[in-house]
Amino acid sequence: MSDMNLTLKVWRQKNNQSKGSLETYKILASEHMSFLEMLDVLNEQLIQEKKEPLAFEHDCREWICGACSMVINGQPHGPQRGTTTCQLHMRQFKDGDTIVVEPFRAKAFPVIKDLVVDRSAFDRIIQSGGFISVNTGQAVDGNSIPIDKDTASAAFDAATCIGCGACVAACPNASAMLFTSAKVSHLNQLPQGKLEAKQRVLNMVSQMDEEGFGLCSNVTACEAECPKEISVENIARMNREYIGASLTSDKFV
Amino acid sequence: MGFEGKVPQGDLATKWVNYRGSMPLVAPNNKRRLDVIVVGTGLAGAAAAATLGELGYNVKCFTFHDSPRRAHSIAAQGGINAAKNYQNDGDSVYRLFYDTVKGGDYRSREANVHRLAEVSVEIIDQAVAQGVPFAREYGGLLANRSFGGVQVSRTFYARGQTGQQLLIGAYQALSRQISRGSVKMYNRHEMLDLVKIDGKARGIIARNLLTGELERHAAHCVILATGGYGNVFYLSTNAMGSNVSAGWRVVKRGAYFANPCYTQIHPTCIPQSGEYQSKLTLMSESLRNDGRVWVPKTKEDAIAIREGKKTGLDIPEEARDYYLERRYPAFGNLVPRDVASRAAKIACDEGNGIVPTGKGVFLDFSSAVQRYGKSQAFSKGLKNPDAKTITELGTKVVEEKYGNLFEMYEKITGENPYVMPMKIYPAVHYTMGGLWVDYHLETNIPGLFCLGEANFSDHGANRLGASALMQGLADGYFVIPYTVGTFLSKEIRTPKFDPDGPEFMQAEADVSNRLQNLLDIQGNQSVESFHRRLGKIMWEYCGMARNEEGLIKARKMIRELREEFYKDVFIPGTQEEFNSELEKAARVADFLELGELFAVDALDRKESCGGHFREEYQTEEGEARRRDDEYAYVAAWEWTDTDQDPTLHKEELEFKDIELKTRSYK
Ligand SMILES: Cc1cc2nc3c(=O)[nH]c(=O)nc-3n(C[C@H](O)[C@H](O)[C@H](O)COP(=O)(O)OP(=O)(O)OC[C@H]3O[C@@H](n4cnc5c(N)ncnc54)[C@H](O)[C@@H]3O)c2cc1C
Ligand code: SF4
Ligand code: FES
């Protein structure tokens, strides 16, 4: 097993009110560790020194829950494509490297502490229309709604979004278009989701704006940093649906 | 003392239908006046909160996560069972019921399992209506696969992300109710105690994890859907935050904990690589459909591989021991999880493990690659294809089937599994035990219900693959909305409870003192280090094989560790702030008690069944020996005081519709 000596420059911020700064730490890691295991080691070290450990979010450590969220050397989730921070392993770095770790930054994602930010704006976007209105028990037999494989698969590609927010952190405008369009694409492509399609896109876009996310200027950094490689084609599809819905909708919300 | 599960009378097949048709109802205007607390937003909790909100109850829902969508259910990979019989291969409600009872080694309650099989079909319909993108055939209909060694194809799946897609469906249904105001959602809130008034569950104390503030929430009843306790082993496939505290806190208030020792150890996980390891990653069971498990026949080869002098590729066919195929010719690599796990342990204990720690075996796809390659070449009409072409064609097929798993494996281990055989080892995955509940999913505390992995109810001593998602959603969407009505119909005249009443104030003070006591220890060791040590004790003595001596030792060691914890743990910061170490400390403190109860339960159960293997009780061939005459009961434990022995209450299990057999996979 090869060990690596690293210098970490990590964002420390006591709470939402205080000003944060980058602190420097030295750490001995192994190339087999995940990035978060390396941070675990840092925290053990800090606790041994009776200092406050670094706060960061994580849960599944399996690339699926979307909890882990940090900017590593300027890139959300770090250098490896299609990967969350928890799946990034130290063999992506070299002995002697300096690594800068910061929180996801966006007006709509206020910092709570250190690397922990508040992403509840995403929940509110879903609450504004990211669902199909069907009560439990009202459903017809599953096979009475056949869906061709390609449509199902396209909806699926959009549905794999894990709600991590890397797209927002990657975007110079802190836009949430990739996240929002992924949900719109998932539901609006399916026959079950078509009935509410217009209202859904109008409501979700309006909520997104209300939360303070920026506008989209087609930089496409979101797609490049998205750990699930959600395509920017979803944004184009949502824009088309939005224009169509705005022209034909008789409801204003 | 015996007690009962309140199973309704009548035929097994019609009990549930009759129950639904005859239970007392709560009128819509009364529902609005009734408050319900749901703790947890995994499949079980999100489904329950959404459905109860739709019905018109006033729901308050809690999760310690920053969003309901992050619950551990999100990580489930393989699929969800349902007795739809879409494949026309002979499946039925009865067969799913039968397979589940048998798979659970005859340690579950028949009536609950039958109900589960009945409602399984409705789950799929519901999920499809919500927009869950299940896998489909070219004709547009839902696809199925066979999973976990059963003989029918009844597993519905969404690539390798079934849990994610089902949870998102439930999360969206929940979000809809939140937007309508029928559910009030409390993210980043951790339940730390239950409040009882006159013996009934009437509220909780929750800590706002952002501010540290303790909050008192009152309701007419409380529903826990707080997940499993596999993390008592420290290393498991569970999410890092999964914990037993909600369940354990109610045990401290008098609820019974059932069958804690029933643990499922999953055979195909990525082996541990070092001390720093924080969790283990599952490689889906579906891999065993094509992968062959083996170790070298000789210790010399195994040692050479461990030391990096040889690789799996250097070991010729005749020097490999495909031990599952050898020991279980009928089922081969597809034996149930418990059997496959134990066999891997035996192979490694004999010294033939193939990773540096000695704890790992190979899962090899080269035969599958050759088989698929040849069949592809044939269907493409290639005459005499060379070896390279066959391998390329076969690799493509394997990639199509398991691409994302192979990718994840490579990210974690840095090894390419298309070339080198995968290395795997069993890991703790699921806990069948949990809070004792009756047929209504109500605990022995009136008004306190428990759903999903957190209860003990449906899987007996061993859970079949793809049945946990089914149970969580069955409990949440289709069972609790009815059974909670039976309780609440008697409460329509009960006024709202005052969260400033004496019981609430007392419970809040208890929680605050408990947290402060932990903070005041100011010792020298981290919370994590205690958790890791607890995990080692559990794995060593309460893991894949257990015996009396080891279990007695484990109990003693856990007690000593607990004492040390209360003397020497170090938690920085205060109660009144965001404090992850304090959160963890409270959870580990509870694991340190649950761990002991686990050992006590495993000691009591002098038989081997499902996930519980007692070395003293095995056949001559080394297979599990069940003792139905004496142990066909649910062990429901009452934990009175940490210094006393817990009290055992037995619920005798009756099997009226199924004949008890010994499982055989030879
Ligand atoms: C890697 C992996 C793969 C799996 N694959 C499959 C599969 O293919 N098929 C299958 O059927 N099963 C599978 N399982 C099992 C299955 O995923 C789980 O058993 C199931 O999802 C549990 O759901 P749940 O709703 O009971 O609990 P969870 O999803 O664990 O949810 C628990 C909820 O409770 C909340 N909570 C807990 N304690 C508190 C507290 N004190 N205060 C506030 N909130 C609290 C949490 O925040 C969370 O919202 C898999 C499990 C793992 C680990
Ligand atoms: S679109 Fe991608 S980056 Fe954005 S939240 Fe979803 S998974 Fe994360
Ligand atoms: S911790 Fe769940 S995606 Fe990283």
CSV table of N, CA and C in Angstrom, one decimal, chain B residues 395-494:
chain,number,residue,atom,x,y,z
B,395,THR,N,-17.5,-10.2,-23.4
B,395,THR,CA,-17.3,-9.1,-22.5
B,395,THR,C,-18.4,-8.0,-22.7
B,396,LYS,N,-18.7,-7.8,-24.0
B,396,LYS,CA,-19.8,-6.9,-24.3
B,396,LYS,C,-21.1,-7.2,-23.6
B,397,VAL,N,-21.4,-8.5,-23.6
B,397,VAL,CA,-22.7,-9.0,-23.0
B,397,VAL,C,-22.6,-8.7,-21.5
B,398,VAL,N,-21.5,-9.1,-20.9
B,398,VAL,CA,-21.3,-8.9,-19.5
B,398,VAL,C,-21.4,-7.4,-19.1
B,399,GLU,N,-20.9,-6.6,-20.0
B,399,GLU,CA,-20.9,-5.2,-19.7
B,399,GLU,C,-22.3,-4.6,-19.8
B,400,GLU,N,-23.1,-5.1,-20.8
B,400,GLU,CA,-24.5,-4.7,-20.8
B,400,GLU,C,-25.2,-5.0,-19.6
B,401,LYS,N,-25.0,-6.2,-19.1
B,401,LYS,CA,-25.7,-6.7,-17.9
B,401,LYS,C,-25.3,-6.0,-16.6
B,402,TYR,N,-24.0,-5.8,-16.4
B,402,TYR,CA,-23.5,-5.4,-15.1
B,402,TYR,C,-22.6,-4.2,-15.2
B,403,GLY,N,-22.7,-3.4,-16.3
B,403,GLY,CA,-21.8,-2.3,-16.5
B,403,GLY,C,-21.6,-1.4,-15.3
B,404,ASN,N,-22.7,-0.9,-14.8
B,404,ASN,CA,-22.5,0.1,-13.7
B,404,ASN,C,-21.9,-0.5,-12.4
B,405,LEU,N,-22.2,-1.8,-12.2
B,405,LEU,CA,-21.6,-2.5,-11.0
B,405,LEU,C,-20.1,-2.6,-11.2
B,406,PHE,N,-19.7,-3.0,-12.4
B,406,PHE,CA,-18.3,-3.2,-12.7
B,406,PHE,C,-17.5,-1.9,-12.6
B,407,GLU,N,-18.2,-0.8,-13.0
B,407,GLU,CA,-17.6,0.5,-13.0
B,407,GLU,C,-17.4,0.9,-11.5
B,408,MET,N,-18.4,0.7,-10.7
B,408,MET,CA,-18.3,1.0,-9.3
B,408,MET,C,-17.2,0.2,-8.7
B,409,TYR,N,-17.1,-1.0,-9.0
B,409,TYR,CA,-16.0,-1.9,-8.4
B,409,TYR,C,-14.6,-1.3,-8.8
B,410,GLU,N,-14.5,-0.9,-10.1
B,410,GLU,CA,-13.2,-0.4,-10.5
B,410,GLU,C,-12.9,0.9,-9.8
B,411,LYS,N,-13.9,1.8,-9.6
B,411,LYS,CA,-13.6,3.0,-8.9
B,411,LYS,C,-13.1,2.8,-7.5
B,412,ILE,N,-13.7,1.8,-6.9
B,412,ILE,CA,-13.3,1.6,-5.5
B,412,ILE,C,-12.0,0.8,-5.3
B,413,THR,N,-11.8,-0.2,-6.1
B,413,THR,CA,-10.6,-1.1,-5.9
B,413,THR,C,-9.5,-0.7,-6.8
B,414,GLY,N,-9.8,0.0,-7.9
B,414,GLY,CA,-8.7,0.3,-8.9
B,414,GLY,C,-8.3,-0.8,-9.7
B,415,GLU,N,-9.1,-1.9,-9.7
B,415,GLU,CA,-8.8,-3.1,-10.5
B,415,GLU,C,-9.9,-3.3,-11.6
B,416,ASN,N,-9.5,-3.7,-12.7
B,416,ASN,CA,-10.5,-3.9,-13.8
B,416,ASN,C,-11.1,-5.3,-13.8
B,417,PRO,N,-12.4,-5.4,-13.4
B,417,PRO,CA,-13.0,-6.7,-13.2
B,417,PRO,C,-13.3,-7.5,-14.5
B,418,TYR,N,-13.1,-6.8,-15.6
B,418,TYR,CA,-13.3,-7.5,-16.9
B,418,TYR,C,-12.1,-8.4,-17.1
B,419,VAL,N,-11.0,-8.0,-16.5
B,419,VAL,CA,-9.7,-8.8,-16.7
B,419,VAL,C,-9.4,-9.7,-15.5
B,420,MET,N,-9.4,-9.0,-14.3
B,420,MET,CA,-9.1,-9.7,-13.1
B,420,MET,C,-10.4,-10.2,-12.5
B,421,PRO,N,-10.4,-11.4,-11.9
B,421,PRO,CA,-11.6,-11.8,-11.2
B,421,PRO,C,-11.9,-10.9,-10.1
B,422,MET,N,-13.2,-10.6,-9.8
B,422,MET,CA,-13.5,-9.7,-8.7
B,422,MET,C,-13.2,-10.4,-7.4
B,423,LYS,N,-12.9,-9.6,-6.4
B,423,LYS,CA,-12.7,-10.1,-5.1
B,423,LYS,C,-13.9,-9.7,-4.2
B,424,ILE,N,-14.4,-10.6,-3.5
B,424,ILE,CA,-15.6,-10.3,-2.7
B,424,ILE,C,-15.5,-11.0,-1.3
B,425,TYR,N,-16.3,-10.5,-0.4
B,425,TYR,CA,-16.4,-11.1,0.9
B,425,TYR,C,-17.7,-10.7,1.5
B,426,PRO,N,-18.3,-11.6,2.4
B,426,PRO,CA,-19.6,-11.2,3.0
B,426,PRO,C,-19.5,-10.0,3.9
B,427,ALA,N,-20.6,-9.3,4.0
B,427,ALA,CA,-20.7,-8.1,4.9
B,427,ALA,C,-22.2,-8.0,5.4
B,428,VAL,N,-22.3,-7.4,6.6
B,428,VAL,CA,-23.6,-7.2,7.2
B,428,VAL,C,-24.4,-6.3,6.3
B,429,HIS,N,-25.6,-6.7,6.1
B,429,HIS,CA,-26.4,-6.0,5.0
B,429,HIS,C,-27.8,-5.6,5.5
B,430,TYR,N,-28.4,-6.4,6.3
B,430,TYR,CA,-29.8,-6.2,6.6
B,430,TYR,C,-30.1,-6.8,8.0
B,431,THR,N,-31.0,-6.2,8.7
B,431,THR,CA,-31.4,-6.8,10.0
B,431,THR,C,-32.9,-7.2,10.0
B,432,MET,N,-33.1,-8.5,10.2
B,432,MET,CA,-34.5,-9.0,10.2
B,432,MET,C,-35.2,-8.6,11.5
B,433,GLY,N,-34.4,-8.6,12.6
B,433,GLY,CA,-35.0,-8.2,13.9
B,433,GLY,C,-35.4,-6.8,13.9
B,434,GLY,N,-36.1,-6.4,15.0
B,434,GLY,CA,-36.5,-5.0,15.1
B,434,GLY,C,-37.6,-4.9,16.2
B,435,LEU,N,-38.3,-3.8,16.2
B,435,LEU,CA,-39.3,-3.6,17.2
B,435,LEU,C,-40.4,-4.6,17.0
B,436,TRP,N,-40.8,-5.2,18.1
B,436,TRP,CA,-41.9,-6.2,18.0
B,436,TRP,C,-43.2,-5.5,17.6
B,437,VAL,N,-43.9,-6.0,16.7
B,437,VAL,CA,-45.2,-5.4,16.3
B,437,VAL,C,-46.3,-6.5,16.1
B,438,ASP,N,-47.5,-6.2,16.4
B,438,ASP,CA,-48.6,-7.2,16.1
B,438,ASP,C,-49.0,-7.1,14.7
B,439,TYR,N,-50.2,-7.7,14.4
B,439,TYR,CA,-50.7,-7.7,13.0
B,439,TYR,C,-51.0,-6.3,12.5
B,440,HIS,N,-51.3,-5.4,13.4
B,440,HIS,CA,-51.6,-4.0,13.1
B,440,HIS,C,-50.3,-3.2,12.9
B,441,LEU,N,-49.2,-3.8,13.0
B,441,LEU,CA,-47.9,-3.1,13.0
B,441,LEU,C,-47.8,-2.2,14.2
B,442,GLU,N,-48.5,-2.5,15.3
B,442,GLU,CA,-48.5,-1.7,16.5
B,442,GLU,C,-47.6,-2.4,17.5
B,443,THR,N,-46.7,-1.6,18.2
B,443,THR,CA,-45.9,-2.2,19.2
B,443,THR,C,-46.7,-2.5,20.4
B,444,ASN,N,-46.0,-3.0,21.5
B,444,ASN,CA,-46.8,-3.3,22.7
B,444,ASN,C,-47.1,-2.0,23.4
B,445,ILE,N,-46.6,-0.8,23.0
B,445,ILE,CA,-47.0,0.5,23.5
B,445,ILE,C,-48.2,0.9,22.6
B,446,PRO,N,-49.4,1.1,23.2
B,446,PRO,CA,-50.5,1.5,22.3
B,446,PRO,C,-50.3,2.8,21.7
B,447,GLY,N,-50.6,2.9,20.4
B,447,GLY,CA,-50.4,4.1,19.6
B,447,GLY,C,-49.0,4.3,19.1
B,448,LEU,N,-48.1,3.3,19.3
B,448,LEU,CA,-46.8,3.4,18.7
B,448,LEU,C,-46.7,2.3,17.7
B,449,PHE,N,-46.5,2.7,16.4
B,449,PHE,CA,-46.5,1.7,15.3
B,449,PHE,C,-45.0,1.7,14.7
B,450,CYS,N,-44.7,0.6,14.0
B,450,CYS,CA,-43.4,0.5,13.5
B,450,CYS,C,-43.5,-0.2,12.1
B,451,LEU,N,-42.8,0.4,11.1
B,451,LEU,CA,-42.9,0.0,9.7
B,451,LEU,C,-41.5,-0.3,9.1
B,452,GLY,N,-41.4,-1.0,8.1
B,452,GLY,CA,-40.2,-1.2,7.3
B,452,GLY,C,-39.2,-2.0,8.0
B,453,GLU,N,-37.9,-1.8,7.7
B,453,GLU,CA,-36.8,-2.6,8.3
B,453,GLU,C,-36.8,-2.4,9.8
B,454,ALA,N,-37.3,-1.4,10.3
B,454,ALA,CA,-37.2,-1.2,11.7
B,454,ALA,C,-38.1,-2.1,12.5
B,455,ASN,N,-39.1,-2.8,11.9
B,455,ASN,CA,-39.8,-3.8,12.7
B,455,ASN,C,-39.3,-5.2,12.4
B,456,PHE,N,-39.8,-6.2,13.1
B,456,PHE,CA,-39.3,-7.5,12.9
B,456,PHE,C,-40.1,-8.3,12.0
B,457,SER,N,-41.2,-7.8,11.4
B,457,SER,CA,-42.3,-8.6,11.2
B,457,SER,C,-42.3,-9.7,10.1
B,458,ASP,N,-41.7,-9.5,8.9
B,458,ASP,CA,-42.1,-10.4,7.8
B,458,ASP,C,-41.1,-11.4,7.4
B,459,HIS,N,-39.8,-11.2,7.7
B,459,HIS,CA,-38.8,-12.0,7.1
B,459,HIS,C,-38.2,-13.1,7.9
B,460,GLY,N,-38.8,-13.3,9.1
B,460,GLY,CA,-38.3,-14.4,9.9
B,460,GLY,C,-36.8,-14.3,10.2
B,461,ALA,N,-36.1,-15.4,10.0
B,461,ALA,CA,-34.7,-15.4,10.3
B,461,ALA,C,-33.8,-15.1,9.2
B,462,ASN,N,-34.4,-14.9,8.0
B,462,ASN,CA,-33.6,-14.6,6.8
B,462,ASN,C,-34.5,-14.0,5.8
B,463,ARG,N,-34.0,-12.9,5.1
B,463,ARG,CA,-34.9,-12.2,4.2
B,463,ARG,C,-34.5,-12.6,2.7
B,464,LEU,N,-35.5,-12.8,1.9
B,464,LEU,CA,-35.2,-13.1,0.5
B,464,LEU,C,-34.8,-11.8,-0.2
B,465,GLY,N,-34.0,-11.9,-1.2
B,465,GLY,CA,-33.6,-10.7,-2.0
B,465,GLY,C,-34.9,-10.1,-2.6
B,466,ALA,N,-34.8,-8.7,-2.7
B,466,ALA,CA,-35.9,-7.9,-3.3
B,466,ALA,C,-37.2,-7.9,-2.5
B,467,SER,N,-37.1,-8.4,-1.2
B,467,SER,CA,-38.3,-8.4,-0.4
B,467,SER,C,-38.4,-7.3,0.6
B,468,ALA,N,-37.3,-6.5,0.8
B,468,ALA,CA,-37.3,-5.4,1.8
B,468,ALA,C,-38.0,-4.2,1.2
B,469,LEU,N,-37.8,-4.0,-0.1
B,469,LEU,CA,-38.4,-2.8,-0.7
B,469,LEU,C,-39.9,-3.1,-0.7
B,470,MET,N,-40.3,-4.4,-1.0
B,470,MET,CA,-41.7,-4.8,-1.0
B,470,MET,C,-42.3,-4.5,0.3
B,471,GLN,N,-41.6,-5.0,1.4
B,471,GLN,CA,-42.2,-4.8,2.7
B,471,GLN,C,-42.3,-3.4,3.1
B,472,GLY,N,-41.3,-2.6,2.9
B,472,GLY,CA,-41.4,-1.2,3.3
B,472,GLY,C,-42.6,-0.5,2.6
B,473,LEU,N,-42.7,-0.7,1.3
B,473,LEU,CA,-43.8,0.0,0.6
B,473,LEU,C,-45.2,-0.6,1.0
B,474,ALA,N,-45.2,-1.9,1.2
B,474,ALA,CA,-46.5,-2.6,1.6
B,474,ALA,C,-46.9,-1.9,3.0
B,475,ASP,N,-46.0,-1.9,3.9
B,475,ASP,CA,-46.3,-1.3,5.2
B,475,ASP,C,-46.8,0.1,5.1
B,476,GLY,N,-46.1,0.9,4.3
B,476,GLY,CA,-46.4,2.3,4.2
B,476,GLY,C,-47.6,2.7,3.4
B,477,TYR,N,-47.7,2.1,2.2
B,477,TYR,CA,-48.8,2.5,1.3
B,477,TYR,C,-50.1,1.7,1.7
B,478,PHE,N,-50.0,0.4,2.0
B,478,PHE,CA,-51.2,-0.4,2.0
B,478,PHE,C,-51.6,-1.0,3.3
B,479,VAL,N,-50.7,-1.0,4.3
B,479,VAL,CA,-51.1,-1.6,5.6
B,479,VAL,C,-51.4,-0.6,6.6
B,480,ILE,N,-50.5,0.3,6.9
B,480,ILE,CA,-50.7,1.3,8.0
B,480,ILE,C,-51.9,2.2,7.8
B,481,PRO,N,-52.2,2.6,6.6
B,481,PRO,CA,-53.3,3.5,6.4
B,481,PRO,C,-54.6,2.8,6.9
B,482,TYR,N,-54.7,1.5,6.9
B,482,TYR,CA,-55.9,0.8,7.4
B,482,TYR,C,-55.7,0.6,8.9
B,483,THR,N,-54.6,0.0,9.3
B,483,THR,CA,-54.5,-0.4,10.7
B,483,THR,C,-54.4,0.7,11.7
B,484,VAL,N,-53.8,1.8,11.3
B,484,VAL,CA,-53.8,3.0,12.2
B,484,VAL,C,-55.2,3.5,12.5
B,485,GLY,N,-56.1,3.3,11.5
B,485,GLY,CA,-57.5,3.7,11.7
B,485,GLY,C,-58.1,2.9,12.8
B,486,THR,N,-57.8,1.7,13.0
B,486,THR,CA,-58.3,0.9,14.1
B,486,THR,C,-58.0,1.6,15.4
B,487,PHE,N,-56.8,2.1,15.5
B,487,PHE,CA,-56.4,2.8,16.8
B,487,PHE,C,-57.1,4.1,16.8
B,488,LEU,N,-57.0,4.9,15.7
B,488,LEU,CA,-57.5,6.3,15.8
B,488,LEU,C,-59.0,6.4,15.9
B,489,SER,N,-59.7,5.4,15.4
B,489,SER,CA,-61.2,5.5,15.5
B,489,SER,C,-61.6,5.6,16.9
B,490,LYS,N,-60.8,5.1,17.9
B,490,LYS,CA,-61.1,5.3,19.3
B,490,LYS,C,-60.7,6.6,19.9
B,491,GLU,N,-60.0,7.4,19.1
B,491,GLU,CA,-59.4,8.6,19.6
B,491,GLU,C,-60.1,9.9,19.1
B,492,ILE,N,-61.2,9.7,18.4
B,492,ILE,CA,-61.7,10.9,17.7
B,492,ILE,C,-62.2,12.0,18.7
B,493,ARG,N,-62.5,11.5,19.9
B,493,ARG,CA,-62.9,12.5,20.9
B,493,ARG,C,-61.7,13.0,21.8
B,494,THR,N,-60.6,12.5,21.5
B,494,THR,CA,-59.4,12.9,22.3
B,494,THR,C,-58.9,14.2,21.8
